[in-house]
Every structure is written in structure tokens, then in C-alpha cells.
Coordinates of C-alpha atoms and ligand atoms in Angstrom, one line a residue:
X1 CA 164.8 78.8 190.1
X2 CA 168.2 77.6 190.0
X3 CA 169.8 77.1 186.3
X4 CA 172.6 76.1 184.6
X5 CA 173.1 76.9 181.1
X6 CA 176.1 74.6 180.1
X7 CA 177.6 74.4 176.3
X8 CA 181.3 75.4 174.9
X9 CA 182.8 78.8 174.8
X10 CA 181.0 80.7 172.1
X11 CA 177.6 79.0 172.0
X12 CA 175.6 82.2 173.5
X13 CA 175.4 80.9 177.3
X14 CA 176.5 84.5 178.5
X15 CA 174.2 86.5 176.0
X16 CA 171.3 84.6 176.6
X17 CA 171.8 84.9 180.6
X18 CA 172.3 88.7 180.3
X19 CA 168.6 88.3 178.5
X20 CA 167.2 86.2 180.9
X21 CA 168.1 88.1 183.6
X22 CA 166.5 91.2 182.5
X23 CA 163.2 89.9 182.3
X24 CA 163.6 87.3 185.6
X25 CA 165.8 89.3 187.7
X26 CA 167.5 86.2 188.3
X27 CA 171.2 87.0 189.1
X28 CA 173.9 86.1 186.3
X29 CA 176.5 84.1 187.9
X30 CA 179.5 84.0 185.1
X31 CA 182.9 82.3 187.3
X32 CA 184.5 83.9 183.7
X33 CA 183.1 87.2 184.4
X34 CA 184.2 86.9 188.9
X35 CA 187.5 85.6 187.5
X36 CA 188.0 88.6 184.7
X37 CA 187.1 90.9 187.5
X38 CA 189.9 89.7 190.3
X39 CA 192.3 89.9 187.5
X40 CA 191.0 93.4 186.7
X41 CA 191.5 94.4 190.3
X42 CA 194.6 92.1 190.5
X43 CA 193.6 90.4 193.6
X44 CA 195.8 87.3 194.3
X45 CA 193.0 85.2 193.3
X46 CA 192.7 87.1 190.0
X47 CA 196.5 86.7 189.3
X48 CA 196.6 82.5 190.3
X49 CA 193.2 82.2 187.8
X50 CA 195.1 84.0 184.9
X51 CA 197.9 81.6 184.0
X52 CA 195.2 79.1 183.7
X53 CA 193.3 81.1 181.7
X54 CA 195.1 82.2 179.0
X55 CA 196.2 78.7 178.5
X56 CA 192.8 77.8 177.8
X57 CA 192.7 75.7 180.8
X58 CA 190.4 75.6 183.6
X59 CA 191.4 76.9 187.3
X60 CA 191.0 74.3 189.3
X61 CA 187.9 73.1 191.0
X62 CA 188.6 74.3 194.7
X63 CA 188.9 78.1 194.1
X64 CA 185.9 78.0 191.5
X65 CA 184.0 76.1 194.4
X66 CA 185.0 78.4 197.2
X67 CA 183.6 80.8 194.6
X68 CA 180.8 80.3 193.9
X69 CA 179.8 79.3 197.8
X70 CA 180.6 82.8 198.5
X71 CA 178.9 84.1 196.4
X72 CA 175.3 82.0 196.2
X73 CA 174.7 83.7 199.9
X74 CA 175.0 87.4 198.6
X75 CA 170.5 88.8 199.0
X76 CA 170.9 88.9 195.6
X77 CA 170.4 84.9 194.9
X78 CA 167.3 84.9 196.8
X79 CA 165.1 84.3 194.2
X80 CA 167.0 81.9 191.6
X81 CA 170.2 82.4 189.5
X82 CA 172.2 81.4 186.6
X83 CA 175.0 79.8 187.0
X84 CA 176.8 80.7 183.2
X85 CA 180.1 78.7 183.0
X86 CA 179.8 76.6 185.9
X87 CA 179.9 73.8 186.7
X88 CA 182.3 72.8 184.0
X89 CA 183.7 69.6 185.7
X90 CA 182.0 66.4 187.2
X91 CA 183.6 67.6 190.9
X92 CA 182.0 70.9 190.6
X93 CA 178.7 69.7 189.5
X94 CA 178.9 67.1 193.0
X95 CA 180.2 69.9 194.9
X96 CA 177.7 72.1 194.1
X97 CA 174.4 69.7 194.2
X98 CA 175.8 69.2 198.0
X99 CA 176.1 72.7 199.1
X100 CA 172.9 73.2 197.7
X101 CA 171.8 70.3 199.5
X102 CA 172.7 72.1 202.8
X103 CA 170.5 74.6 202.0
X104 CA 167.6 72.5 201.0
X105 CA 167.7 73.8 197.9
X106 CA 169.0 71.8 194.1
X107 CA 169.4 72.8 190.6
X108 CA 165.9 73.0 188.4
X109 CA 167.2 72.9 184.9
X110 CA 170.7 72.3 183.3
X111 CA 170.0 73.9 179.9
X112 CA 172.3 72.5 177.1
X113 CA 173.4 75.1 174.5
X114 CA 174.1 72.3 171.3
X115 CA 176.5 73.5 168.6
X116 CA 179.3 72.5 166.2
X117 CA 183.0 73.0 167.1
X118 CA 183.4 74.3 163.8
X119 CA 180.7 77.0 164.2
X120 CA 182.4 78.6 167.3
X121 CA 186.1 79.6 166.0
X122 CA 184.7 82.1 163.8
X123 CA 182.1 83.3 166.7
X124 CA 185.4 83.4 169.1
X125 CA 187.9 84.5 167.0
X126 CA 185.9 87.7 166.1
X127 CA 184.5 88.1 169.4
X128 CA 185.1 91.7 171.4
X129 CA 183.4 92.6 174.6
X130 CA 182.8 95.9 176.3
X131 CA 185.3 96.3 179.6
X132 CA 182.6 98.1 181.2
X133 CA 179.1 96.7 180.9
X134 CA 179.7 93.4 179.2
X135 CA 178.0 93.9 176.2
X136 CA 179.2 91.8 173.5
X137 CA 180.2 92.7 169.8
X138 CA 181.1 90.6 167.3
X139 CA 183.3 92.2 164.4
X140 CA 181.4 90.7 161.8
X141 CA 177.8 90.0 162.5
X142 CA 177.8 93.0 165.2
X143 CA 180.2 95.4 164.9
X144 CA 180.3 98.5 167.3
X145 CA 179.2 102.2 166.1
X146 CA 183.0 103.5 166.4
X147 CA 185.6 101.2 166.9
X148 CA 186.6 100.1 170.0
X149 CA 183.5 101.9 171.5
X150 CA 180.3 100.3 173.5
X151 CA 177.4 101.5 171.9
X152 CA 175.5 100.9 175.3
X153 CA 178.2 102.5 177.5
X154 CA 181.0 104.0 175.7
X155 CA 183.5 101.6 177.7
X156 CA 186.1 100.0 176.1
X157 CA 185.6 97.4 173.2
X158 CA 188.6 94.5 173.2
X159 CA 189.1 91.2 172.7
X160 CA 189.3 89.2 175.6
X161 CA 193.1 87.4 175.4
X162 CA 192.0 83.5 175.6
X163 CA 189.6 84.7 172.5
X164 CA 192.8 84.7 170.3
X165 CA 192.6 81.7 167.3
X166 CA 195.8 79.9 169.3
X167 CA 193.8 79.7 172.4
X168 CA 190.4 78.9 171.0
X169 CA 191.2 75.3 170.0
X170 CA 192.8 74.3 173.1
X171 CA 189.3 75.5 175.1
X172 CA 187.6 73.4 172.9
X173 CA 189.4 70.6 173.6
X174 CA 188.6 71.1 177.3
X175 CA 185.0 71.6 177.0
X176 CA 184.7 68.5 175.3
X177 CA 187.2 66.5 178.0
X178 CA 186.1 68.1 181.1
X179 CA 182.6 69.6 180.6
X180 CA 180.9 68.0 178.1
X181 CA 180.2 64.3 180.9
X182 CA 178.4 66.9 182.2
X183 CA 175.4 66.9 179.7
X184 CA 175.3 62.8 180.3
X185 CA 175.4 63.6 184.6
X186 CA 172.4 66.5 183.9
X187 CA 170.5 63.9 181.8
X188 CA 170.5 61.3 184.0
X189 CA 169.4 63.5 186.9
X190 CA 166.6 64.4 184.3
X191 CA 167.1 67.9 184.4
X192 CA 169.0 68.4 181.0
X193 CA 167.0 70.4 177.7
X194 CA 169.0 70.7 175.1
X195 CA 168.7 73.8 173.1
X196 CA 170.0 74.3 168.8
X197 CA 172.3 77.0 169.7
X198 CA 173.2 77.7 165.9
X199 CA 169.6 79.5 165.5
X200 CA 169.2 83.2 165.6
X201 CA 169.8 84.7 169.2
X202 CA 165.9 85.6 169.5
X203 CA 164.8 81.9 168.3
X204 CA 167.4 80.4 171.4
X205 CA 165.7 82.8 174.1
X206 CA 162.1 81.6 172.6
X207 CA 163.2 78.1 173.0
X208 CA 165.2 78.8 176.7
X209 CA 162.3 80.1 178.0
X210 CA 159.9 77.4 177.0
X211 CA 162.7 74.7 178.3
X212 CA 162.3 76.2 181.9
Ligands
LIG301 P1 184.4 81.9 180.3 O1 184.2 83.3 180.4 O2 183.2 81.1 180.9 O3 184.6 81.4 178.9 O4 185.6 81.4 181.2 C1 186.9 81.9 180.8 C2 188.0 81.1 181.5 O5 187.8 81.2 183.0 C3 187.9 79.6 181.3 O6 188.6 79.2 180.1 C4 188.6 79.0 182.5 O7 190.0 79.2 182.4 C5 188.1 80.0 183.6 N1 186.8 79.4 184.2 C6 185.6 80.0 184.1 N2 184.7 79.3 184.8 C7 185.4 78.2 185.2 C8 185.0 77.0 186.0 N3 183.7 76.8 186.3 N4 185.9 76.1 186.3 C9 187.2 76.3 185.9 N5 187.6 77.3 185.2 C10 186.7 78.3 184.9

């Protein structure tokens, strides 16, 4: 089963993978996650990717592509994955129906996460997540234990930089510019189900798993 869960920053893509993944086994394949971790280890990719990112702009489409090729042959991806954040342009989505093409294989499902702009700054802007595990807090709605803590792992609790309210807007804008043709290329490929994204957490993962 090959997925892609597509929908702006904020719209629960990234916790509803984590779920899915624990019952499938289906790999998570977050290019925001790959790209926090290079910059983590401050690999030259890592450092490139960061500029972009904390302008709330997207890296560009050949180092997300070379990416993700890499990494759809770890043993891992057998089975199926989850592509969470990807593709987010028109040339990523061609690029990466043809290299799955070479390998006889194509995406299932593009699952739509639907929700309001206006929704997602509060979501955002109160958003923390654990350095460690990935878990994500929300300072309102799900605060940690002790401050600054992960409940699940005791790693470190921060807000992630392009999280900040400056920042926000501008991914927004992209989303819609860049990523949003995407639901129209998904849809007419007939693979698109749209999901309401603004219901509680366990209501979306009831609803994901009847759209695949
Ligand atoms: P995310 O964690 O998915 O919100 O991604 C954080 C940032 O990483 C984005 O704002 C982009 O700068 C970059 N990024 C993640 N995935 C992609 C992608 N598929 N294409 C281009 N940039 C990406």
C-alpha cells in the first residue's frame, strides 16, 4: 500500500501517520522529519534545506526527489509506506509516479486532510514537538506533564523554528500555491479521499482508515 496523505502544515498528516503506522507497520516517510534530521546532524544537505525552511519555503524539488528515491529502497518500504509531506509540488508528484513506475509499482490512495487556513495558526503557533521521539504537544489542547519534557520519552519539548506566527503565514501561502493543484492532479487520477480534518483526532483515523 503506497499512500500519500497530503493537506497544509498543521492539518494532522504527521500524527495520523505516526497512528497508522503502528497498526500497519507501514513506514512513515516525513521529507520534514529526513530534512530536520540532516540539519540535526548538520550534513551539507541539512544545512542547504534550512535556509529554505525557515523562510517557509520549500527546498527545491531535486534534493527532495533524490530523497525520497534513496530512501523508498531501504527493506523497510517493502510492504507500503506513507509518504507525509510529499509530494508537495506537481514535479514531485510526476517524478515520483515515474520512479514508481520503474518499479512496477504506483501510489494507492492520496488522502486529503481538508481544513481552514484559519483553523491551523492557532494549531501551529502553539505547536511543540519532542526532539527525541516526535511526539507532538500542543501547549493548549495537550500540554506536556513538566514543561519542556516528553511524557513518552523525557526528550526535549520545543517549538520547531518555521512554527513561529511570522513563518506560519507565509507556509500557508505555499501550500495553497504549490501543493494544493495537487489535490485536482490526485483527483483526476481517481485516487484522492478527502478527509474533515477539523474533527477530533480519533474521528480522522476512523474515517483514514475507511478511505483506504
Ligand atoms: P513539514 O515538516 O512537512 O511541515 O516540512 C517542513 C519544511 O520542510 C517545509 O516547510 C519545507 O521547507 C521542507 N519540506 C518538507 N517536505 C518538502 C517537500 N516535499 N518539498 C519541498 N520542501 C519540503
Amino acid at each position: 500500500m503506497i499512500l500519500i496523505f497530503l493537506g497544509p502544515p498543521g492539518s494532522g498528516k504527521g500524527t495520523q501517520a505516526k497512528r497508522l503506522t503502528a497498526k500497519k507497520n507501514w513506514p512513515q516517510l516525513s521529507t520534514g522529519d529526513m530534512f530536520r534530521a540532516n540539519i540535526a546532524q548538520k550534513t551539507p544537505m541539512g544545512l542547504a534545506a534550512k535556509k529554505f525552511m525557515d523562510d517557509g519555503q520549500l527546498v527545491p524539488d531535486e534534493v527532495v526527489i533524490g530523497m525520497i528515491k534513496a530512501r523508498i529502497e531501504d527493506p523497510d518500504c517493502a510492504n507500503g509506506f506513507i509518504f507525509d509531506g510529499f509530494p508537495r509540488t506537481i514535479p514531485q508528484a510526476e517524478a515520483l509516479d515515474s520512479m514508481l513506475a520503474a518499479k512496477g509499482l504506483k501510489v494507492d490512495r492520496a488522502i486529503e486532510f481538508k481544513i481552514d487556513d484559519s483553523e491551523l495558526v492557532g494549531r501551529l503557533s502553539g505547536r511543540r514537538t519532542c526532539t527525541k521521539c516526535g511526539t507532538m504537544y500542543h501547549v493548549i489542547t495537550m500540554p506536556t506533564k513538566v514543561d519542556g519534557v516528553c511524557d513518552k520519552c523525557g526528550g526535549s519539548v520545543v517549538q520547531r523554528d518555521d512554527d513561529h506566527e511570522s513563518v506560519i503565514a507565509k507556509r500557508l501561502n505555499v501550500y495553497h500555491a504549490q501543493t494544493a493543484p495537487l489535490v485536482a492532479f490526485y483527483a483526476g487520477q481517481g485516487k484522492l479521499k478527502t478527509l474533515d480534518a477539523i474533527q477530533p483526532m480519533d474521528m480522522v483515523f476512523e474515517a483514514l482508515q475507511k478511505a483506504i
